[in-house]
Tab-separated table of C-alpha atoms in Angstrom:
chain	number	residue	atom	x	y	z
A	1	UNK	CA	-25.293	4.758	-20.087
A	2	UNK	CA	-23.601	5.007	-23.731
A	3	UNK	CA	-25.071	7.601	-25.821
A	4	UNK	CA	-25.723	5.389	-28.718
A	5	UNK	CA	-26.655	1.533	-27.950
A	6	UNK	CA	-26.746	-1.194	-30.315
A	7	UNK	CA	-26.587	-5.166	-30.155
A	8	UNK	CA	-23.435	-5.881	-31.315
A	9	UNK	CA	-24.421	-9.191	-33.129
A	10	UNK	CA	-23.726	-10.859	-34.774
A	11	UNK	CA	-27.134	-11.753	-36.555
A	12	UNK	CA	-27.274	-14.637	-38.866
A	13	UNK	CA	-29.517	-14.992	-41.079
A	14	UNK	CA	-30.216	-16.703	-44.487
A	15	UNK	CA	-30.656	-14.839	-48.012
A	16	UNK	CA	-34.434	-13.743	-48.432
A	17	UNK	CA	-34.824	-13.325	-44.717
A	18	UNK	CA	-36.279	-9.911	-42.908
A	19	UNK	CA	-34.246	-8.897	-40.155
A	20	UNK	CA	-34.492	-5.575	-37.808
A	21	UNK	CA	-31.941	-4.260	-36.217
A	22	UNK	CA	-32.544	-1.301	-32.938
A	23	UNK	CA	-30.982	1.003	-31.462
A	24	UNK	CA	-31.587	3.520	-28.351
A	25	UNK	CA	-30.145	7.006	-28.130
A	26	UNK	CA	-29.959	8.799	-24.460
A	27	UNK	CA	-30.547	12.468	-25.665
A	28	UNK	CA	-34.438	13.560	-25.875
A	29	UNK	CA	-33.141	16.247	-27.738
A	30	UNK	CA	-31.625	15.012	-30.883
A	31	UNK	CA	-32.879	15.894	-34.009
A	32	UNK	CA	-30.521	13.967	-36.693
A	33	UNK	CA	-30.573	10.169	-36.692
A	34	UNK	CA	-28.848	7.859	-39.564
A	35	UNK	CA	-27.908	4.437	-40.351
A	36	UNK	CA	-24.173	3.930	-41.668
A	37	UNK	CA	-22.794	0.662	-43.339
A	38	UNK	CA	-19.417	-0.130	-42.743
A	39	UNK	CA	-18.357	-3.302	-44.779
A	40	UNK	CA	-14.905	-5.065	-43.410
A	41	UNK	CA	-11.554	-2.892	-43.594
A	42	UNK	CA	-13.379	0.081	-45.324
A	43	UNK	CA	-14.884	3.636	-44.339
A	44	UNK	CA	-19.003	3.689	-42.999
A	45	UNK	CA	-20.981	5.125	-45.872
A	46	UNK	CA	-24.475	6.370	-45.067
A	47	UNK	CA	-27.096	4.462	-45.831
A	48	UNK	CA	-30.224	6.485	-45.057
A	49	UNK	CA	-31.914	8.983	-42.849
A	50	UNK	CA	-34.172	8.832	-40.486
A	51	UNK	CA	-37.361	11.270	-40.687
A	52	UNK	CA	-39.826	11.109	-37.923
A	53	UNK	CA	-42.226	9.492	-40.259
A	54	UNK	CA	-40.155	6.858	-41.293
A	55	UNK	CA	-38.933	6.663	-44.267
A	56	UNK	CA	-38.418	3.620	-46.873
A	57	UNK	CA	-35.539	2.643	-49.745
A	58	UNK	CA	-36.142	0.121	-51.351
A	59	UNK	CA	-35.799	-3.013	-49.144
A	60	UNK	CA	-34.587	-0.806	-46.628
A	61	UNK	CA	-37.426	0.500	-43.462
A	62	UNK	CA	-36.463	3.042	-41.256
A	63	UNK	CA	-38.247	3.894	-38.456
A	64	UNK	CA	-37.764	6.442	-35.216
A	65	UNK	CA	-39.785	6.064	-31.805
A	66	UNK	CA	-39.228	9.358	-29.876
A	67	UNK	CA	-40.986	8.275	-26.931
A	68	UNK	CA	-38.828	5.276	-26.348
A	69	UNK	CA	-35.986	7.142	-27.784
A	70	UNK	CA	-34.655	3.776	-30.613
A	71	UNK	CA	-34.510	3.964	-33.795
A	72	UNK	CA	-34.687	0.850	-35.593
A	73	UNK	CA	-33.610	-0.351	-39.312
A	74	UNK	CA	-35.239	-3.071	-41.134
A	75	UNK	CA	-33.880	-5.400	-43.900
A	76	UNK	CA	-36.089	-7.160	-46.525
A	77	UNK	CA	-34.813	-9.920	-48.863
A	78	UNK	CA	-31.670	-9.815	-47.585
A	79	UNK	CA	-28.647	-10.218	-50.078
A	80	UNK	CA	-25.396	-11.827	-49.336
A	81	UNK	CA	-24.061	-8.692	-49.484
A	82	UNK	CA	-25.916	-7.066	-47.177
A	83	UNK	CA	-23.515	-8.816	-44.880
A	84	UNK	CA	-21.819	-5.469	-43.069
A	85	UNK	CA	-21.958	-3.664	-40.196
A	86	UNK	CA	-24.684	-1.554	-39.300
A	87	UNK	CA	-23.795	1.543	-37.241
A	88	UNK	CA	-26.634	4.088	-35.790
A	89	UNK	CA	-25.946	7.176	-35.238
A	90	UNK	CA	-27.294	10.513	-34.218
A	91	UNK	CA	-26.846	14.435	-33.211
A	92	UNK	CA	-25.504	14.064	-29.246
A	93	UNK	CA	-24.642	16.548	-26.478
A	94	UNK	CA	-21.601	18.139	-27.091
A	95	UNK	CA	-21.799	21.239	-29.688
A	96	UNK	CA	-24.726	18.539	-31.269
A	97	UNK	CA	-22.181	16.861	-32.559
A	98	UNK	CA	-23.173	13.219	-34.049
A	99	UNK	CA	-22.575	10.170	-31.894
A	100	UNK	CA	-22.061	6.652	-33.369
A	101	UNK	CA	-23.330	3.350	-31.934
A	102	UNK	CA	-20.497	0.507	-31.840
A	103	UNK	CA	-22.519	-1.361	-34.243
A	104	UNK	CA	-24.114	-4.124	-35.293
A	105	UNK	CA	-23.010	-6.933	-37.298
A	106	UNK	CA	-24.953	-8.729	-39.524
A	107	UNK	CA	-23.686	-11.984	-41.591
A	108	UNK	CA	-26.041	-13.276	-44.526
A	109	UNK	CA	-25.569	-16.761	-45.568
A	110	UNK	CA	-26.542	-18.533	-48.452
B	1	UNK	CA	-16.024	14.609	-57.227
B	2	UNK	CA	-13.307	12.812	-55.212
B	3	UNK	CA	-15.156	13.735	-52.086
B	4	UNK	CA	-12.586	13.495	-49.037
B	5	UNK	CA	-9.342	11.811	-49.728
B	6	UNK	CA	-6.943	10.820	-47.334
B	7	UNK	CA	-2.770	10.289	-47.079
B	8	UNK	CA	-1.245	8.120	-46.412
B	9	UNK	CA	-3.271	4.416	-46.782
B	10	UNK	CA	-0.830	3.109	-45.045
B	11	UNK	CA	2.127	3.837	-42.622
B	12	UNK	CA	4.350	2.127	-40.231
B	13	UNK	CA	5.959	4.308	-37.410
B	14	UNK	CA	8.638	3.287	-34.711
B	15	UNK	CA	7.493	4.808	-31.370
B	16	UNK	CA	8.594	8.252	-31.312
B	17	UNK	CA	8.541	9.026	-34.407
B	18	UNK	CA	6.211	12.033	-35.684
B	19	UNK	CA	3.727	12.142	-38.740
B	20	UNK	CA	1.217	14.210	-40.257
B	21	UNK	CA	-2.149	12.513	-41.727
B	22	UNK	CA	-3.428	14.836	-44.462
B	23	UNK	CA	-7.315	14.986	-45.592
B	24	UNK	CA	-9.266	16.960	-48.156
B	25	UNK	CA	-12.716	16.937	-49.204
B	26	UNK	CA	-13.915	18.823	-52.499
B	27	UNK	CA	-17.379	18.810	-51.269
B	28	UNK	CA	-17.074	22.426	-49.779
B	29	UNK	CA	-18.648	21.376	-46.651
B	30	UNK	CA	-18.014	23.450	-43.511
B	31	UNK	CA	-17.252	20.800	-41.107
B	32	UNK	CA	-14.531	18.445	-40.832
B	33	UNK	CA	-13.744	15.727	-38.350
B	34	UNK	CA	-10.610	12.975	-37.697
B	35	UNK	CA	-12.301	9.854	-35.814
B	36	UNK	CA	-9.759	6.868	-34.977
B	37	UNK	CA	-11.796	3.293	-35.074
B	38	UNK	CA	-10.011	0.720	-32.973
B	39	UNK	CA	-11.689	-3.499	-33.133
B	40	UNK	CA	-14.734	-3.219	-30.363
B	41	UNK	CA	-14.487	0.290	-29.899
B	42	UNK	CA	-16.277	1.744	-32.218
B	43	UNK	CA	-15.831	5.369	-33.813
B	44	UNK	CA	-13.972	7.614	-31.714
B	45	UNK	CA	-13.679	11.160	-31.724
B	46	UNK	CA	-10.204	13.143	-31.702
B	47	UNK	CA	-10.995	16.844	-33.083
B	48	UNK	CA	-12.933	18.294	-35.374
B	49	UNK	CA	-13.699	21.468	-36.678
B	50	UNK	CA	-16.810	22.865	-37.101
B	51	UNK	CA	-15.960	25.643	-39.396
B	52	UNK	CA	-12.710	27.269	-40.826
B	53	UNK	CA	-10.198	29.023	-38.431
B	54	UNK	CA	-11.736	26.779	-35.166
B	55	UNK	CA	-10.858	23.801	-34.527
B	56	UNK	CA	-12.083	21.518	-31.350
B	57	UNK	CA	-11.261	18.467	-29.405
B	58	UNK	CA	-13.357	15.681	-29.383
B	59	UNK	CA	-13.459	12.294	-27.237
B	60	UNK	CA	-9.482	11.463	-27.599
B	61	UNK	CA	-7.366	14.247	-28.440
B	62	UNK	CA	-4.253	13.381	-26.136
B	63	UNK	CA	-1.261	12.873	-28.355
B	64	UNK	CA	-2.694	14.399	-31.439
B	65	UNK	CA	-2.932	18.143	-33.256
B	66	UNK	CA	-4.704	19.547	-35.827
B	67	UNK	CA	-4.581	22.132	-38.473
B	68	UNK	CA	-7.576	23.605	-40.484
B	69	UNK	CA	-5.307	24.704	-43.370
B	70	UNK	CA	-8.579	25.995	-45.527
B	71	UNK	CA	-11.737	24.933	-46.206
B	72	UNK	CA	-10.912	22.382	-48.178
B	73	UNK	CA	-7.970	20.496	-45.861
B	74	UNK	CA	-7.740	19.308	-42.583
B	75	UNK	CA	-4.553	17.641	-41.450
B	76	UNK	CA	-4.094	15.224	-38.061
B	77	UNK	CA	-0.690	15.549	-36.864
B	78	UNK	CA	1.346	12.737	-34.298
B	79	UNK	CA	4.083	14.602	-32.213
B	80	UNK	CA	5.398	11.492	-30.691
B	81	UNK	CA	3.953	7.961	-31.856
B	82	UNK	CA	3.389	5.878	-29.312
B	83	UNK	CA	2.041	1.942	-30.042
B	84	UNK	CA	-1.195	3.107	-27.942
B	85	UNK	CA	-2.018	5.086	-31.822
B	86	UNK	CA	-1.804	1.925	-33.625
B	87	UNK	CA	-5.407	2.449	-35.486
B	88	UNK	CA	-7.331	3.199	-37.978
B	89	UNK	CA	-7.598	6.602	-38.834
B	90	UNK	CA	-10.664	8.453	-40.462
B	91	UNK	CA	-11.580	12.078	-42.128
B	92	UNK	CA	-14.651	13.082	-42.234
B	93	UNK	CA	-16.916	16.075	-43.457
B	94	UNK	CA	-20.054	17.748	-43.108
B	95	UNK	CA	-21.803	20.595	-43.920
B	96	UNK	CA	-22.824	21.200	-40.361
B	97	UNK	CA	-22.117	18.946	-37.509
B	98	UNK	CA	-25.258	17.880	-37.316
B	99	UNK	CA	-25.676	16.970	-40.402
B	100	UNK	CA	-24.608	13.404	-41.999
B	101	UNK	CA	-20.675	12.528	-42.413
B	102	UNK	CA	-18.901	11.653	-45.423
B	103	UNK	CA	-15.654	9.806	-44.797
B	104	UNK	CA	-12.776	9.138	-46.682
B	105	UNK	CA	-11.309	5.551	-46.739
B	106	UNK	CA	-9.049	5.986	-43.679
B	107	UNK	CA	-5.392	5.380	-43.131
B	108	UNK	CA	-3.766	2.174	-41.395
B	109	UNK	CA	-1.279	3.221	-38.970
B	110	UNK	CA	0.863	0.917	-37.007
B	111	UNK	CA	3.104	2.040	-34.321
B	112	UNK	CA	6.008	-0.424	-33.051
């Protein structure tokens, strides 16, 4: 089993809509979880933290079940350019290093 | 602030051939990590190093070296290109390795 699991997508979906995205992590013992954007051809930039309360930016939900061990990222309104990949991540195994997810691609259309 | 800058954008190598990828980051974090991102395979490690004077190996470290020069720079080096390297090539820094990543805009290297 992958440390870091996401759906790779992609997920269409038109401008306005709400979309989630999840992803499950294989260490009970992390502590750190983000979500990273990565836009086409460029570097992944962080997009937000994840607290164990959850924890809101403007249209942007994120939430973190430690029971199930996912995390999961939720998109309001979207924008075309929200279109970008999405990449989880969190603190792994090895010298708690973080571990990213392969990502998940999501395409809005007009 | 900059934040971490990398050189070269761009390089083409013949196989064999030996370069050194250079990265700096004015953020005087503590951590620093190369990652090479290849299409459907995600981020992958090389080395990192987690303070100055250590340095680490990560998920793929075969064919590559590293030097922490100083806090500030930490350079990936290629001994002997081979078209297997042909990648995109990432710095990134930290203040502690758990903590979140910043990443500089990466380096295109193909290898023919």
């Amino acid at each position: 089993r992958k440390e870091v699991e996401q759906d790779p997508g992609p997920f269409n979906v038109p401008e306005g809509a709400t979309v989630a995205f999840n992803c499950t992590y294989s260490n009970s013992a992390s502590q750190s979880f983000f979500w990273y954007r990565q836009d086409c051809r460029k570097e992944p930039k962080l997009l937000m933290s994840v607290y164990s309360s959850g924890n809101e930016d403007g249209r942007f939900t994120a939430q973190l079940n430690r029971a199930s061990q996912y995390i999961s990222l939720l998109i309001r309104d979207s924008k075309l350019s929200d279109s970008a990949t999405y990449l989880c991540v969190v603190n792994g195994n090895a010298g708690n290093m973080l571990t990213f997810g392969g990502g998940t691609r999501l395409m809005v259309k007009p | 602030n900059a934040g971490v800058t990398q050189t070269p954008k761009f390089q083409v190598l013949k196989t064999g051939q030996s370069m050194t990828l250079q990265c700096a980051q004015d953020m005087n974090h503590n951590s620093m990590y190369w990652y090479r991102q290849d299409p459907g395979m995600g981020l992958r490690l090389i080395y990192y190093s987690a303070s100055e004077g250590t340095t680490d190996k990560g998920e793929v470290p075969n064919g590559y070296n590293v030097s922490r020069l100083n806090k500030r720079e930490f350079s990936l080096r290629l001994e002997s290109a081979a078209p297997s390297q042909t990648s995109v090539y990432f710095c990134a820094s930290s203040d502690s390795t758990y903590y979140e990543q910043y990443f500089g805009p990466g380096t295109r290297l193909t290898v023919t």
